[in-house]
PDB file of C-alpha atoms and ligand atoms in Angstrom:
ATOM      1  CA  MET A  21     -20.305  12.160  15.722  1.00 93.00           C
ATOM      2  CA  TYR A  22     -16.848  11.110  14.765  1.00 97.00           C
ATOM      3  CA  ASP A  23     -13.282  12.798  15.294  1.00 98.00           C
ATOM      4  CA  TYR A  24     -11.976  11.376  12.011  1.00 98.00           C
ATOM      5  CA  ILE A  25     -13.589  10.253   8.824  1.00 98.00           C
ATOM      6  CA  ILE A  26     -11.393   8.443   6.421  1.00 98.00           C
ATOM      7  CA  VAL A  27     -12.399   7.987   2.910  1.00 98.00           C
ATOM      8  CA  GLY A  28     -11.052   4.818   1.250  1.00 98.00           C
ATOM      9  CA  ALA A  29     -10.018   1.739   3.087  1.00 98.00           C
ATOM     10  CA  GLY A  30      -6.950   0.908   1.099  1.00 98.00           C
ATOM     11  CA  SER A  31      -3.359   0.537   2.134  1.00 96.00           C
ATOM     12  CA  ALA A  32      -3.104   4.124   3.623  1.00 97.00           C
ATOM     13  CA  GLY A  33      -6.610   4.406   4.851  1.00 98.00           C
ATOM     14  CA  CYS A  34      -6.401   1.220   6.704  1.00 97.00           C
ATOM     15  CA  VAL A  35      -3.066   1.937   8.421  1.00 94.00           C
ATOM     16  CA  LEU A  36      -4.448   5.530   9.356  1.00 97.00           C
ATOM     17  CA  ALA A  37      -7.573   4.016  10.795  1.00 98.00           C
ATOM     18  CA  ASN A  38      -5.694   1.465  12.894  1.00 96.00           C
ATOM     19  CA  ARG A  39      -3.354   4.164  14.279  1.00 95.00           C
ATOM     20  CA  LEU A  40      -6.059   6.641  15.140  1.00 97.00           C
ATOM     21  CA  SER A  41      -8.473   4.215  16.679  1.00 97.00           C
ATOM     22  CA  ALA A  42      -5.703   2.947  18.866  1.00 97.00           C
ATOM     23  CA  ASN A  43      -6.768   5.847  20.998  1.00 97.00           C
ATOM     24  CA  PRO A  44     -10.181   4.802  22.541  1.00 96.00           C
ATOM     25  CA  ALA A  45     -11.161   8.260  23.083  1.00 97.00           C
ATOM     26  CA  LYS A  46     -11.443   8.927  19.479  1.00 97.00           C
ATOM     27  CA  ARG A  47     -14.248   7.827  17.225  1.00 98.00           C
ATOM     28  CA  VAL A  48     -12.970   6.833  13.613  1.00 98.00           C
ATOM     29  CA  ALA A  49     -15.103   6.122  10.570  1.00 98.00           C
ATOM     30  CA  LEU A  50     -13.613   4.381   7.796  1.00 98.00           C
ATOM     31  CA  ILE A  51     -15.642   4.514   4.377  1.00 98.00           C
ATOM     32  CA  GLU A  52     -14.894   2.195   1.489  1.00 98.00           C
ATOM     33  CA  ALA A  53     -16.638   2.326  -1.993  1.00 98.00           C
ATOM     34  CA  GLY A  54     -16.109  -1.308  -2.769  1.00 98.00           C
ATOM     35  CA  PRO A  55     -17.400  -4.513  -1.051  1.00 97.00           C
ATOM     36  CA  LYS A  56     -15.705  -6.596   1.869  1.00 97.00           C
ATOM     37  CA  ASP A  57     -12.516  -8.398   0.823  1.00 96.00           C
ATOM     38  CA  LYS A  58     -14.166 -11.943   0.965  1.00 96.00           C
ATOM     39  CA  SER A  59     -13.292 -13.237  -2.547  1.00 96.00           C
ATOM     40  CA  PRO A  60     -10.814 -16.175  -2.197  1.00 96.00           C
ATOM     41  CA  LEU A  61      -9.133 -14.548  -5.204  1.00 95.00           C
ATOM     42  CA  ILE A  62      -7.882 -11.858  -2.753  1.00 96.00           C
ATOM     43  CA  HIS A  63      -6.370 -14.328  -0.440  1.00 94.00           C
ATOM     44  CA  MET A  64      -4.510 -16.585  -2.898  1.00 92.00           C
ATOM     45  CA  PRO A  65      -1.369 -15.143  -4.742  1.00 87.00           C
ATOM     46  CA  LEU A  66      -2.449 -16.243  -8.031  1.00 89.00           C
ATOM     47  CA  GLY A  67      -5.829 -14.556  -7.782  1.00 92.00           C
ATOM     48  CA  ILE A  68      -4.310 -11.379  -9.264  1.00 90.00           C
ATOM     49  CA  ALA A  69      -4.505 -12.934 -12.736  1.00 90.00           C
ATOM     50  CA  LEU A  70      -8.284 -12.940 -12.514  1.00 91.00           C
ATOM     51  CA  LEU A  71      -8.769  -9.815 -10.155  1.00 93.00           C
ATOM     52  CA  ALA A  72      -6.900  -7.702 -12.860  1.00 88.00           C
ATOM     53  CA  ASN A  73      -9.995  -8.092 -14.996  1.00 86.00           C
ATOM     54  CA  SER A  74     -12.668  -7.815 -12.206  1.00 91.00           C
ATOM     55  CA  LYS A  75     -14.960  -4.887 -12.437  1.00 92.00           C
ATOM     56  CA  LYS A  76     -16.400  -5.729  -9.013  1.00 95.00           C
ATOM     57  CA  LEU A  77     -13.214  -5.466  -6.987  1.00 97.00           C
ATOM     58  CA  ASN A  78     -11.194  -3.428  -9.179  1.00 97.00           C
ATOM     59  CA  TRP A  79     -11.935   0.274 -10.578  1.00 97.00           C
ATOM     60  CA  ALA A  80     -10.362  -0.889 -13.917  1.00 96.00           C
ATOM     61  CA  PHE A  81      -9.612   2.453 -15.075  1.00 97.00           C
ATOM     62  CA  ASP A  82      -8.153   3.415 -18.555  1.00 97.00           C
ATOM     63  CA  THR A  83      -6.058   6.449 -18.893  1.00 98.00           C
ATOM     64  CA  GLU A  84      -6.717   9.279 -21.290  1.00 98.00           C
ATOM     65  CA  PRO A  85      -4.927   8.636 -24.720  1.00 98.00           C
ATOM     66  CA  GLN A  86      -1.195   9.065 -24.259  1.00 97.00           C
ATOM     67  CA  GLU A  87       0.403  11.572 -26.535  1.00 97.00           C
ATOM     68  CA  HIS A  88       3.742   9.766 -26.169  1.00 97.00           C
ATOM     69  CA  LEU A  89       2.444   6.345 -26.694  1.00 97.00           C
ATOM     70  CA  ASN A  90       1.051   7.045 -29.984  1.00 97.00           C
ATOM     71  CA  GLY A  91      -2.502   8.127 -28.565  1.00 98.00           C
ATOM     72  CA  ARG A  92      -2.890   4.647 -26.758  1.00 98.00           C
ATOM     73  CA  LYS A  93      -4.753   4.383 -23.587  1.00 98.00           C
ATOM     74  CA  LEU A  94      -3.374   2.328 -20.799  1.00 97.00           C
ATOM     75  CA  PHE A  95      -5.332  -0.049 -18.620  1.00 96.00           C
ATOM     76  CA  TRP A  96      -4.936   1.093 -15.044  1.00 96.00           C
ATOM     77  CA  PRO A  97      -6.116  -1.125 -12.333  1.00 96.00           C
ATOM     78  CA  ARG A  98      -6.865   0.015  -8.798  1.00 97.00           C
ATOM     79  CA  GLY A  99      -8.282  -2.009  -5.963  1.00 97.00           C
ATOM     80  CA  LYS A 100     -12.149  -1.337  -5.006  1.00 98.00           C
ATOM     81  CA  THR A 101     -12.592  -3.387  -1.771  1.00 98.00           C
ATOM     82  CA  LEU A 102     -11.270  -3.392   1.794  1.00 97.00           C
ATOM     83  CA  GLY A 103      -7.442  -3.270   1.456  1.00 97.00           C
ATOM     84  CA  GLY A 104      -7.712  -1.303  -1.737  1.00 98.00           C
ATOM     85  CA  SER A 105      -5.073  -1.943  -4.269  1.00 97.00           C
ATOM     86  CA  SER A 106      -3.008  -4.030  -1.637  1.00 96.00           C
ATOM     87  CA  SER A 107      -5.937  -6.569  -1.970  1.00 96.00           C
ATOM     88  CA  ILE A 108      -5.320  -7.103  -5.641  1.00 96.00           C
ATOM     89  CA  ASN A 109      -1.639  -6.438  -5.950  1.00 93.00           C
ATOM     90  CA  ALA A 110       1.148  -8.792  -6.939  1.00 91.00           C
ATOM     91  CA  MET A 111       2.722  -9.116  -3.381  1.00 89.00           C
ATOM     92  CA  VAL A 112       6.177  -7.918  -4.638  1.00 90.00           C
ATOM     93  CA  TYR A 113       8.202  -6.412  -1.912  1.00 88.00           C
ATOM     94  CA  ILE A 114      11.232  -4.263  -2.987  1.00 90.00           C
ATOM     95  CA  ARG A 115      12.740  -1.588  -0.944  1.00 91.00           C
ATOM     96  CA  GLY A 116      14.356   1.380  -2.747  1.00 92.00           C
ATOM     97  CA  HIS A 117      17.983   2.295  -2.855  1.00 95.00           C
ATOM     98  CA  LYS A 118      19.790   3.927   0.033  1.00 95.00           C
ATOM     99  CA  ALA A 119      21.127   6.701  -2.063  1.00 96.00           C
ATOM    100  CA  ASP A 120      17.634   7.659  -3.108  1.00 96.00           C
ATOM    101  CA  TYR A 121      16.165   7.936   0.207  1.00 96.00           C
ATOM    102  CA  ASP A 122      19.185   9.884   1.368  1.00 96.00           C
ATOM    103  CA  TYR A 123      18.860  12.178  -1.554  1.00 96.00           C
ATOM    104  CA  TRP A 124      15.210  12.864  -0.739  1.00 94.00           C
ATOM    105  CA  ALA A 125      16.180  13.556   2.881  1.00 95.00           C
ATOM    106  CA  SER A 126      18.660  16.130   1.837  1.00 94.00           C
ATOM    107  CA  GLU A 127      16.456  17.719  -0.592  1.00 94.00           C
ATOM    108  CA  ALA A 128      13.691  17.970   2.071  1.00 92.00           C
ATOM    109  CA  GLY A 129      16.122  19.157   4.495  1.00 92.00           C
ATOM    110  CA  THR A 130      14.992  16.473   7.195  1.00 89.00           C
ATOM    111  CA  ASP A 131      16.328  13.029   8.173  1.00 85.00           C
ATOM    112  CA  VAL A 132      12.694  11.729   8.321  1.00 87.00           C
ATOM    113  CA  TRP A 133      13.067  10.285   4.636  1.00 89.00           C
ATOM    114  CA  GLY A 134      16.612   9.256   5.064  1.00 95.00           C
ATOM    115  CA  TRP A 135      17.697   5.612   4.744  1.00 95.00           C
ATOM    116  CA  ASP A 136      18.512   5.099   8.538  1.00 94.00           C
ATOM    117  CA  ARG A 137      14.995   6.200   9.560  1.00 94.00           C
ATOM    118  CA  MET A 138      13.179   4.440   6.794  1.00 94.00           C
ATOM    119  CA  THR A 139      15.059   1.144   7.680  1.00 94.00           C
ATOM    120  CA  GLU A 140      13.697   1.415  11.029  1.00 93.00           C
ATOM    121  CA  LEU A 141      10.269   1.808   9.694  1.00 91.00           C
ATOM    122  CA  PHE A 142      10.562  -0.969   7.064  1.00 92.00           C
ATOM    123  CA  LYS A 143      11.885  -3.257  10.008  1.00 93.00           C
ATOM    124  CA  ARG A 144       8.792  -2.344  12.106  1.00 90.00           C
ATOM    125  CA  ILE A 145       6.227  -3.322   9.517  1.00 87.00           C
ATOM    126  CA  GLU A 146       8.201  -6.344   8.402  1.00 91.00           C
ATOM    127  CA  ASP A 147       7.394 -10.134   9.694  1.00 91.00           C
ATOM    128  CA  ASN A 148      10.238 -11.821   7.752  1.00 91.00           C
ATOM    129  CA  HIS A 149       9.817 -15.652   8.183  1.00 92.00           C
ATOM    130  CA  ARG A 150      13.078 -16.566   6.092  1.00 91.00           C
ATOM    131  CA  PHE A 151      15.577 -14.602   7.875  1.00 90.00           C
ATOM    132  CA  GLY A 152      14.014 -13.503  11.180  1.00 91.00           C
ATOM    133  CA  ALA A 153      15.089 -10.305  12.713  1.00 93.00           C
ATOM    134  CA  THR A 154      18.511  -9.053  11.347  1.00 92.00           C
ATOM    135  CA  GLU A 155      20.304  -5.705  10.974  1.00 90.00           C
ATOM    136  CA  THR A 156      18.019  -5.213   7.721  1.00 88.00           C
ATOM    137  CA  HIS A 157      15.116  -7.415   8.275  1.00 91.00           C
ATOM    138  CA  GLY A 158      12.351  -7.309  10.879  1.00 93.00           C
ATOM    139  CA  ARG A 159      10.121  -9.933  12.548  1.00 91.00           C
ATOM    140  CA  ALA A 160       7.042  -9.089  14.443  1.00 81.00           C
ATOM    141  CA  ALA A 161       7.358  -9.764  17.988  1.00 60.00           C
ATOM    142  CA  SER A 162       3.954 -11.263  18.264  1.00 47.00           C
ATOM    143  CA  SER A 163       4.298 -13.928  15.398  1.00 45.00           C
ATOM    144  CA  PRO A 164       5.228 -17.507  16.308  1.00 42.00           C
TER     145      PRO A 164
HETATM  146  C1  LIG B 201      -2.772  -4.720 -10.067  1.00 65.93           C
HETATM  147  C2  LIG B 201      -1.809  -4.136  -8.949  1.00 65.93           C
HETATM  148  C3  LIG B 201      -0.642  -4.846  -8.617  1.00 65.93           C
HETATM  149  C4  LIG B 201       0.216  -4.068  -7.720  1.00 65.93           C
HETATM  150  N1  LIG B 201       1.222  -4.975  -7.241  1.00 65.93           N
HETATM  151  C5  LIG B 201       2.228  -4.359  -6.104  1.00 65.93           C
HETATM  152  C6  LIG B 201       3.204  -5.268  -5.855  1.00 65.93           C
HETATM  153  O1  LIG B 201       3.464  -6.315  -6.077  1.00 65.93           O
HETATM  154  N2  LIG B 201       3.898  -4.645  -4.730  1.00 65.93           N
HETATM  155  C7  LIG B 201       3.721  -3.426  -4.295  1.00 65.93           C
HETATM  156  O2  LIG B 201       4.525  -2.892  -3.510  1.00 65.93           O
HETATM  157  N3  LIG B 201       2.714  -2.560  -4.764  1.00 65.93           N
HETATM  158  C8  LIG B 201       1.995  -3.139  -5.771  1.00 65.93           C
HETATM  159  N4  LIG B 201       0.885  -2.407  -6.241  1.00 65.93           N
HETATM  160  C9  LIG B 201       0.793  -1.050  -5.561  1.00 65.93           C
HETATM  161  C10 LIG B 201       0.057  -0.881  -4.389  1.00 65.93           C
HETATM  162  O3  LIG B 201      -0.840  -1.847  -4.140  1.00 65.93           O
HETATM  163  C11 LIG B 201      -0.375   0.489  -4.133  1.00 65.93           C
HETATM  164  O4  LIG B 201       0.543   1.353  -4.367  1.00 65.93           O
HETATM  165  C12 LIG B 201      -1.062   0.805  -2.855  1.00 65.93           C
HETATM  166  O5  LIG B 201      -1.929  -0.241  -2.410  1.00 65.93           O
HETATM  167  C13 LIG B 201      -1.898   2.126  -2.899  1.00 65.93           C
HETATM  168  O6  LIG B 201      -2.261   2.468  -1.585  1.00 65.93           O
HETATM  169  P1  LIG B 201      -3.335   3.620  -1.592  1.00 65.93           P
HETATM  170  O7  LIG B 201      -3.782   3.615   0.010  1.00 65.93           O
HETATM  171  O8  LIG B 201      -2.655   4.824  -2.020  1.00 65.93           O
HETATM  172  O9  LIG B 201      -4.556   3.383  -2.427  1.00 65.93           O
HETATM  173  P2  LIG B 201      -5.486   2.012  -2.599  1.00 65.93           P
HETATM  174  O10 LIG B 201      -4.860   0.867  -1.806  1.00 65.93           O
HETATM  175  O11 LIG B 201      -5.806   1.794  -3.846  1.00 65.93           O
HETATM  176  O12 LIG B 201      -6.726   2.612  -1.810  1.00 65.93           O
HETATM  177  C14 LIG B 201      -7.710   3.382  -2.119  1.00 65.93           C
HETATM  178  C15 LIG B 201      -9.095   2.894  -1.595  1.00 65.93           C
HETATM  179  O13 LIG B 201      -9.881   4.145  -1.705  1.00 65.93           O
HETATM  180  C16 LIG B 201     -11.315   3.501  -2.075  1.00 65.93           C
HETATM  181  N5  LIG B 201     -11.968   4.603  -2.759  1.00 65.93           N
HETATM  182  C17 LIG B 201     -11.717   5.383  -3.896  1.00 65.93           C
HETATM  183  N6  LIG B 201     -12.466   6.326  -4.055  1.00 65.93           N
HETATM  184  C18 LIG B 201     -13.449   6.291  -3.148  1.00 65.93           C
HETATM  185  C19 LIG B 201     -14.721   6.911  -2.616  1.00 65.93           C
HETATM  186  N7  LIG B 201     -15.068   8.117  -3.255  1.00 65.93           N
HETATM  187  N8  LIG B 201     -15.380   6.700  -1.539  1.00 65.93           N
HETATM  188  C20 LIG B 201     -14.926   5.515  -0.797  1.00 65.93           C
HETATM  189  N9  LIG B 201     -13.798   4.830  -1.126  1.00 65.93           N
HETATM  190  C21 LIG B 201     -13.193   5.231  -2.239  1.00 65.93           C
HETATM  191  C22 LIG B 201     -10.951   2.548  -3.240  1.00 65.93           C
HETATM  192  O14 LIG B 201     -11.886   1.641  -3.506  1.00 65.93           O
HETATM  193  C23 LIG B 201      -9.603   1.917  -2.481  1.00 65.93           C
HETATM  194  O15 LIG B 201     -10.083   0.744  -1.424  1.00 65.93           O
HETATM  195  C24 LIG B 201       0.090  -2.901  -7.216  1.00 65.93           C
HETATM  196  C25 LIG B 201      -1.230  -2.284  -7.463  1.00 65.93           C
HETATM  197  C26 LIG B 201      -2.165  -2.748  -8.394  1.00 65.93           C
HETATM  198  C27 LIG B 201      -3.299  -2.116  -8.849  1.00 65.93           C
END
């Protein structure tokens, strides 16, 4: 018997499983449709070029024909492996604009999505080897 069953071991599912299983009293099942993330292509940055066409590690969807694209379909890759789309992504890291976060926070009527709070969270998940811990960047305490 499980306390939690998480369907999809992608970016969100893995974080959720990690957080929930931190409590040893809780039993967590994480279910993934794709295979393990053993392919070397996942672990080398340039692998994205080949993973984009993989049918084994990529759902490789096509959209419906798009009215505003003259009826064309778009290729819509999504990861199908442990790590989900983060295992086949381009490793680009860009934070949004301060004004957007603050706008969302004011629209939602809560500070949770505001820039100050989000910056704290961005720093917590960042392990910046170039700049180390600064006012805007995070460096995991456990890393060398
Ligand atoms: C090619 C590509 C390049 C990208 N490049 C970047 C980038 O450079 N920078 C960036 O920030 N973001 C990038 N992204 C976006 C980013 O990777 C995604 O936004 C993010 O990983 C989505 O996380 P998620 O948890 O919502 O979904 P996913 O990580 O896609 O996880 C969903 C998981 O659920 C599984 N699943 C689905 N259905 C079932 C089922 N019925 N049963 C069991 N498991 C199931 C899937 O196999 C998958 O593992 C890229 C995405 C792609 C596809």
